[in-house]
């Protein structure tokens, strides 16, 4: 059946958008419908496809929803022995397009405490447009959105026109790519090397080995860029032209867990300043930066009441310094496991009134504002949830990462896979000539593991049988609890090993399309 040409009772349906049809598919929805939607055919033991936090949200969420907070008024009638619940008018009326004022204040206080640091070791490298050192603190404000994806679409609507160009590192977050396609913005992908080679001769990337990082290496402490980052920066400079409007960065990365070094972030800021470009940073995984030790310190307001918690860590922040060409996106979906409530934040510089004017247009004609109730919930959570909640979940995910990493690194084909410093993904290379979609089907049918094809994130499909076109899988371990880690790691290892040891990989070619079960 041709999509967009469905006929009913002999009459052709009106056509749908060519632009929407040309946009890449929402791959995770497709994968879930195909495999999780048919449990009678496919048995999925570990769902490693969705990129969501699978731990429970903080207790403050339950408190807010359960205990009849100040958003509701209760009127109990003794005569009728019934409870009449009256909702405050504030809850059912339109709110501020920018978002709840108190929520914005609390979030920006947290934002400046974490990222307004002017004592970062690499701050002195940040430049103004004329090449002089940037010294002034940049004022920012925030718009509350329905998650980070909504924030990204609103941003693109505000800063680009049709046929403008956006530079996106590849592998990229597929929802960013889909949004840019849908809005008729041209995408220039620039590859960032994640792995370069494997010891059995399967070439990856450009086939050149990168120096093995030191045990104490951390991207946020790196005063210099890696060789791969230096090459990436060179390609970014070459990709810029008169139509370029912005560079989009996601760090830590979905789908790879890769973190841009502090040195690279500063250089990208300088490039954007030099060419008068926006730099859009998606920081959905800001709280999932591994291999650091930290403690928390409670903040008090003038009356002595708690005003949230401040993180103290030995690592510098993800952003070396704020600059006036940065737009930064956040979400409560990951850190607080609140994806279903759809709360995100779009942080923007305030020096140009035209930017907020355009952002408000995009927000008002699209969602107007997030639901008032979810904004009140977010305010309650940010004010009252201890950072120990996030620390606990991050530590557990780090332990799960280490268990899985230790297991797959015993395989000779996985020597190129680096331990990810952030997010909760592994980026697994496939044998030469294996299409990633076929590998997805094989993982489900033979091993009960549901994963995502790397081509959805800009990697090759893998069906071209040469070392320059190796396919990948994204494996998300956020749904694996610590007590499951050893079993999950064993099954992931077995799936990879059996795929690489397959005498003839052509035997699984096309299995995704014909839904073959006898492999």
XYZ file of C-alpha atoms in Angstrom:
519
model
C 0.000 0.000 0.000
C 1.355 3.425 -0.909
C 1.474 5.707 2.111
C -0.555 8.834 1.504
C -2.597 7.243 -1.310
C -5.082 5.168 0.693
C -8.363 4.601 -1.092
C -11.698 3.966 0.562
C -14.870 3.178 -1.365
C -13.016 3.897 -4.587
C -12.191 7.512 -3.689
C -8.598 8.676 -3.319
C -7.860 10.342 0.017
C -6.488 13.907 -0.018
C -2.735 13.798 -0.097
C -0.575 14.256 2.990
C 2.560 16.360 3.370
C 5.472 15.417 1.123
C 7.723 17.052 3.702
C 6.419 14.821 6.491
C 6.658 11.709 4.317
C 10.264 12.545 3.474
C 11.192 12.939 7.150
C 13.051 10.003 8.684
C 10.858 7.520 10.582
C 10.416 7.641 14.344
C 12.548 4.543 14.641
C 11.951 3.619 18.276
C 8.173 3.739 17.815
C 8.556 1.505 14.757
C 10.798 -0.950 16.604
C 8.472 -1.136 19.604
C 5.375 -1.651 17.434
C 7.098 -4.379 15.444
C 8.484 -6.375 18.361
C 6.914 -5.348 21.671
C 3.546 -5.035 19.954
C 3.539 -8.735 19.031
C 4.435 -10.702 22.180
C 2.884 -13.835 20.701
C 5.675 -13.844 18.109
C 8.625 -12.102 19.756
C 9.853 -12.618 23.301
C 11.739 -9.555 24.562
C 13.596 -10.188 27.813
C 15.551 -6.920 27.917
C 14.146 -3.854 26.202
C 17.322 -1.911 25.439
C 15.725 0.319 22.786
C 14.052 3.348 24.447
C 16.362 6.048 25.762
C 14.368 6.776 28.892
C 15.219 6.608 32.564
C 13.620 3.435 33.943
C 14.107 4.131 37.648
C 11.246 5.410 39.789
C 10.763 9.180 40.054
C 11.559 10.884 43.373
C 9.097 10.502 46.249
C 8.228 14.179 45.884
C 6.291 13.318 42.723
C 4.069 10.920 44.660
C 3.683 13.422 47.497
C 2.510 16.114 45.108
C -0.008 13.895 43.331
C -1.294 12.051 46.375
C -1.492 14.376 49.343
C -3.844 17.097 48.112
C -1.322 19.925 47.785
C -2.158 23.599 47.660
C -3.298 23.371 44.034
C -6.592 21.826 45.248
C -9.232 22.959 47.712
C -11.251 20.287 49.532
C -14.776 20.977 50.788
C -16.163 18.112 52.876
C -19.902 18.000 53.454
C -20.749 16.029 56.630
C -24.457 15.814 55.808
C -23.995 14.165 52.447
C -20.837 12.322 53.539
C -19.109 13.181 50.309
C -16.114 15.224 49.289
C -16.506 18.020 46.782
C -13.202 18.811 45.159
C -12.829 22.305 43.813
C -9.855 23.067 41.617
C -8.182 26.425 41.947
C -8.818 28.663 38.969
C -5.077 28.917 38.378
C -4.929 25.255 37.431
C -7.476 25.424 34.618
C -6.674 28.871 33.225
C -4.094 29.824 30.616
C -0.686 30.445 32.091
C 2.305 32.523 31.106
C 3.677 31.590 27.697
C 7.205 31.674 29.132
C 6.161 29.358 31.940
C 5.412 29.495 35.654
C 7.324 32.423 37.181
C 8.375 30.629 40.368
C 9.503 27.555 38.437
C 11.591 29.741 36.159
C 13.200 31.500 39.127
C 14.094 28.224 40.863
C 15.449 26.706 37.655
C 17.577 29.734 36.778
C 19.000 29.848 40.301
C 20.056 26.229 39.830
C 21.339 26.981 36.324
C 23.604 29.854 37.399
C 24.941 27.916 40.367
C 26.004 25.107 38.079
C 27.025 26.907 34.906
C 27.663 30.520 35.875
C 31.155 29.640 37.093
C 33.735 32.157 35.876
C 36.626 30.243 37.450
C 36.663 27.330 35.033
C 40.258 26.427 34.091
C 39.608 27.013 30.379
C 37.529 30.208 30.656
C 40.425 32.389 29.475
C 40.298 30.687 26.077
C 36.811 32.019 25.307
C 36.838 34.900 22.816
C 34.692 37.759 21.608
C 34.060 38.275 17.906
C 37.184 40.432 17.588
C 39.373 37.707 19.120
C 39.739 39.370 22.522
C 39.078 37.390 25.693
C 35.466 37.328 26.859
C 35.149 38.515 30.446
C 31.571 39.648 31.046
C 28.879 37.374 32.502
C 26.047 36.905 29.978
C 22.428 37.361 31.200
C 20.067 34.463 30.439
C 16.385 33.679 30.919
C 14.338 30.493 30.532
C 11.189 29.301 28.804
C 9.428 26.219 30.201
C 8.626 23.692 27.462
C 7.061 20.274 27.016
C 10.382 18.463 27.207
C 13.663 19.062 25.408
C 12.322 17.974 21.993
C 9.688 20.700 22.129
C 12.416 23.130 23.206
C 14.509 22.144 20.186
C 11.665 22.650 17.691
C 10.804 26.034 19.229
C 14.475 27.029 18.984
C 14.799 26.021 15.330
C 11.607 27.895 14.476
C 13.054 31.012 16.102
C 16.565 31.052 14.634
C 16.350 29.499 11.150
C 14.561 29.987 7.857
C 13.752 27.481 5.122
C 16.953 26.314 3.378
C 19.224 27.661 6.108
C 21.910 25.176 7.153
C 22.588 23.579 10.519
C 25.763 21.669 11.385
C 25.117 18.466 13.333
C 27.814 16.057 14.572
C 27.257 12.485 13.434
C 26.208 10.174 15.049
C 23.352 12.525 15.924
C 20.188 12.394 18.025
C 17.549 11.251 15.532
C 14.774 13.537 16.848
C 16.950 16.581 16.126
C 17.478 15.349 12.590
C 13.755 14.683 12.092
C 12.826 18.153 13.346
C 15.273 19.841 10.969
C 13.990 17.770 8.048
C 10.380 18.592 8.897
C 11.130 22.317 9.012
C 12.959 22.277 5.650
C 16.281 23.207 7.207
C 19.313 21.754 5.429
C 21.503 19.517 7.555
C 25.267 19.268 7.268
C 26.505 16.288 9.239
C 30.101 16.291 10.433
C 31.455 12.939 11.674
C 32.973 12.666 15.133
C 35.022 9.492 15.519
C 33.831 7.310 18.388
C 35.819 4.158 17.670
C 38.533 3.779 15.061
C 39.520 0.152 14.704
C 39.303 -3.321 16.185
C 42.192 -5.691 16.765
C 40.953 -8.448 14.463
C 41.246 -6.185 11.431
C 37.664 -4.997 11.148
C 38.264 -1.386 10.204
C 35.999 1.252 11.681
C 35.771 4.950 10.922
C 38.897 6.042 9.094
C 40.778 2.870 10.076
C 43.349 4.692 12.198
C 44.004 3.944 15.830
C 43.580 6.610 18.456
C 45.839 6.734 21.499
C 44.378 4.805 24.419
C 43.122 7.330 27.014
C 44.834 7.367 30.385
C 42.948 5.733 33.263
C 42.369 9.127 34.876
C 41.294 10.824 31.632
C 38.018 12.696 31.762
C 36.686 14.971 28.987
C 35.775 17.716 31.445
C 39.361 17.841 32.692
C 40.950 17.765 29.245
C 42.967 20.922 28.585
C 43.568 19.836 24.992
C 41.400 18.237 22.339
C 41.908 14.624 21.314
C 43.174 13.896 17.798
C 39.652 12.882 16.768
C 38.243 16.164 18.105
C 40.900 18.138 16.249
C 39.856 16.441 13.000
C 36.200 17.058 13.835
C 36.852 20.773 14.401
C 38.638 21.006 11.058
C 35.586 19.499 9.308
C 33.245 21.876 11.164
C 35.197 24.893 9.900
C 35.064 23.530 6.355
C 31.284 23.005 6.568
C 30.465 26.631 7.423
C 29.141 28.841 4.633
C 26.912 31.902 4.232
C 23.766 29.838 4.888
C 24.978 28.290 8.146
C 22.938 29.429 11.145
C 23.831 27.138 14.026
C 25.845 24.214 15.345
C 23.912 21.646 17.396
C 25.719 19.733 20.148
C 24.427 16.957 22.409
C 26.864 16.142 25.195
C 26.830 13.581 26.728
C 25.709 12.108 23.454
C 22.676 10.142 22.459
C 23.405 7.615 20.887
C 27.032 7.034 21.905
C 27.553 8.326 25.454
C 30.454 10.359 24.055
C 31.320 13.588 25.863
C 32.847 16.601 24.152
C 35.939 17.785 25.965
C 35.914 21.187 27.641
C 38.607 22.295 25.208
C 36.426 21.377 22.207
C 33.357 23.156 23.611
C 35.390 26.349 23.991
C 36.698 26.095 20.428
C 33.164 25.570 19.096
C 31.988 28.619 21.047
C 34.790 30.657 19.484
C 33.896 29.427 15.983
C 30.237 30.357 16.495
C 31.259 33.799 17.745
C 33.630 34.368 14.833
C 30.982 33.432 12.240
C 28.015 34.943 14.108
C 26.315 31.562 14.551
C 24.088 30.144 17.255
C 25.341 27.231 19.326
C 22.485 25.002 20.491
C 23.364 22.567 23.272
C 21.051 19.723 24.263
C 21.993 18.832 27.833
C 19.338 16.216 28.548
C 22.002 14.010 30.155
C 23.680 16.699 32.262
C 23.255 14.638 35.448
C 24.583 11.435 33.894
C 28.260 12.272 33.815
C 30.154 9.314 35.223
C 33.417 8.773 37.068
C 33.165 11.720 39.424
C 32.877 12.079 43.183
C 30.504 14.624 44.606
C 28.481 15.724 47.585
C 25.509 17.990 48.050
C 24.947 21.162 49.997
C 21.471 22.388 50.921
C 20.656 25.980 50.036
C 18.614 28.287 52.282
C 16.664 31.394 51.375
C 16.485 34.561 53.471
C 13.863 33.070 55.805
C 15.864 29.926 56.417
C 13.630 27.694 54.277
C 15.097 25.118 51.932
C 15.520 26.320 48.363
C 16.822 23.143 46.809
C 20.265 21.609 46.739
C 23.582 22.555 45.211
C 25.999 20.016 43.782
C 29.636 20.092 44.834
C 31.961 18.093 42.607
C 35.611 17.842 41.751
C 34.787 18.177 38.045
C 34.204 21.493 36.294
C 30.730 21.980 34.771
C 29.761 20.655 31.356
C 29.850 24.214 30.003
C 33.203 25.933 30.524
C 31.489 29.307 30.230
C 28.256 30.860 29.048
C 28.344 32.979 25.915
C 25.801 35.228 24.252
C 25.339 32.955 21.221
C 24.308 29.872 23.237
C 20.828 28.359 23.550
C 20.757 25.496 26.043
C 18.090 22.805 26.378
C 17.233 20.784 29.483
C 14.613 18.240 30.528
C 13.251 16.599 33.674
C 12.650 13.376 31.749
C 16.068 11.850 32.445
C 17.388 13.122 35.779
C 14.038 12.826 37.568
C 12.460 10.033 35.479
C 9.524 12.317 34.655
C 9.259 11.784 30.882
C 5.496 11.318 30.995
C 4.970 14.738 32.580
C 6.729 16.520 29.695
C 8.669 19.325 31.369
C 11.731 20.877 29.764
C 13.602 24.175 29.757
C 14.908 26.415 26.983
C 17.615 28.742 28.309
C 18.368 31.723 26.078
C 20.476 34.928 26.181
C 18.466 38.091 26.726
C 20.604 40.743 25.037
C 18.536 40.668 21.811
C 14.770 41.246 22.264
C 14.177 39.749 18.801
C 15.120 36.282 20.062
C 12.540 36.168 22.844
C 9.978 37.680 20.443
C 10.540 34.796 18.003
C 10.637 32.146 20.756
C 7.311 33.358 22.151
C 5.723 33.197 18.698
C 6.783 29.566 18.278
C 5.649 28.603 21.771
C 2.295 30.401 21.591
C 1.185 28.983 18.243
C 2.327 25.455 19.148
C 1.739 24.445 22.786
C 1.033 27.922 24.298
C 2.677 26.622 27.477
C 3.139 23.286 29.262
C 0.238 22.200 31.503
C 0.052 24.322 34.651
C -0.237 21.202 36.812
C 2.980 19.651 35.521
C 4.809 22.944 35.992
C 3.652 23.057 39.637
C 4.837 19.474 40.015
C 8.228 20.374 38.530
C 8.512 23.312 40.928
C 7.755 21.030 43.895
C 10.354 18.497 42.741
C 13.127 21.041 42.106
C 12.533 22.712 45.455
C 12.350 19.577 47.568
C 14.226 16.698 45.934
C 17.669 16.075 47.349
C 20.494 15.685 44.884
C 21.209 12.383 46.590
C 18.299 11.038 44.510
C 20.109 11.783 41.259
C 23.449 10.698 42.706
C 22.030 7.310 43.701
C 20.572 6.613 40.266
C 23.708 7.834 38.499
C 25.883 5.586 40.648
C 23.688 2.574 39.892
C 23.788 3.295 36.155
C 27.555 3.683 36.342
C 27.795 0.279 38.004
C 25.552 -1.272 35.350
C 27.701 0.351 32.668
C 30.855 -1.096 34.215
C 29.420 -4.620 34.441
C 28.325 -4.630 30.797
C 31.505 -2.945 29.603
C 33.738 -5.453 31.400
C 31.849 -8.307 29.765
C 31.848 -7.075 26.169
C 35.483 -5.932 26.347
C 36.510 -9.582 26.680
C 35.509 -9.979 23.018
C 38.319 -9.275 20.572
C 35.910 -7.494 18.220
C 34.972 -4.985 20.912
C 38.463 -3.692 21.740
C 37.592 -0.498 19.867
C 34.626 0.256 22.140
C 35.495 2.948 24.669
C 33.911 3.245 28.085
C 31.275 6.003 27.694
C 31.662 8.881 30.141
C 28.009 9.894 30.076
C 24.348 9.229 29.181
C 23.409 5.511 29.230
C 24.285 4.011 25.856
C 26.786 1.677 24.216
C 27.629 2.119 20.534
C 28.314 -1.394 19.238
C 30.032 -1.996 15.857
C 28.749 -4.855 13.687
C 30.635 -7.347 11.508
C 31.382 -6.160 7.988
C 28.433 -6.737 5.678
C 25.760 -7.074 8.383
C 22.865 -4.627 7.949
C 21.939 -3.022 11.261
C 18.203 -3.734 10.877
C 18.954 -7.419 10.333
C 21.139 -7.376 13.447
C 18.222 -5.837 15.390
C 15.968 -8.688 14.259
C 18.635 -11.272 15.086
C 19.130 -9.855 18.592
C 15.388 -10.105 19.292
C 14.695 -13.523 17.790
C 17.795 -15.337 19.010
C 18.588 -13.527 22.264
C 15.504 -11.611 23.433
C 17.313 -8.248 23.266
C 15.610 -5.236 21.719
C 18.069 -2.618 20.412
C 18.080 0.224 17.867
C 19.835 0.368 14.452
C 22.697 2.837 14.254
C 21.637 4.139 10.835
C 18.808 5.988 12.598
C 21.536 8.152 14.132
C 23.489 8.744 10.932
C 25.763 5.679 10.939
C 26.081 3.488 7.810
C 23.491 0.732 7.444
C 26.293 -1.831 7.310
C 25.029 -3.624 4.204
C 27.948 -2.391 2.084
C 30.639 -4.990 2.743
C 33.692 -2.833 3.429
C 35.416 -1.440 6.510
C 34.352 2.147 5.801
C 30.652 1.285 6.034
C 30.407 -0.803 9.199
C 26.996 -0.712 10.848
C 26.252 -0.072 14.528
C 23.668 -0.784 17.192
C 22.669 1.506 20.030
C 22.276 -0.425 23.274
C 20.547 1.507 26.079
C 21.174 0.108 29.570
C 19.036 2.537 31.585
C 16.306 -0.096 31.965
C 18.717 -2.647 33.460
C 18.671 -2.700 37.250
C 21.876 -3.493 39.099
C 20.661 -6.943 40.146
C 20.035 -7.736 36.451
C 23.337 -6.360 35.169
C 25.354 -9.608 35.111
C 22.621 -11.527 33.309
C 22.008 -8.721 30.813
C 25.749 -8.322 30.198
C 26.106 -12.057 29.531
C 23.259 -12.021 27.021
C 24.596 -8.924 25.235
C 28.016 -10.530 25.005
C 26.569 -13.796 23.667
C 24.537 -11.968 21.014
C 27.579 -10.020 19.793
C 29.847 -13.079 19.894
C 27.484 -15.351 17.988
C 26.899 -12.680 15.369
C 30.650 -12.266 14.785
C 31.242 -16.043 14.753
C 28.527 -16.643 12.162
C 30.181 -18.535 9.257
C 28.128 -16.722 6.638
C 26.450 -13.445 7.593
C 24.425 -13.536 4.377
C 22.185 -16.118 6.049
C 20.499 -13.335 8.057
C 20.365 -10.828 5.208
C 16.849 -9.490 4.818
C 15.552 -11.158 7.989
C 14.179 -7.853 9.316
C 12.049 -7.381 6.210
C 10.689 -10.931 5.911
C 10.431 -11.319 9.731
C 12.267 -14.618 9.623
C 12.183 -16.669 12.821
C 14.280 -19.716 11.824
C 17.822 -18.382 12.136
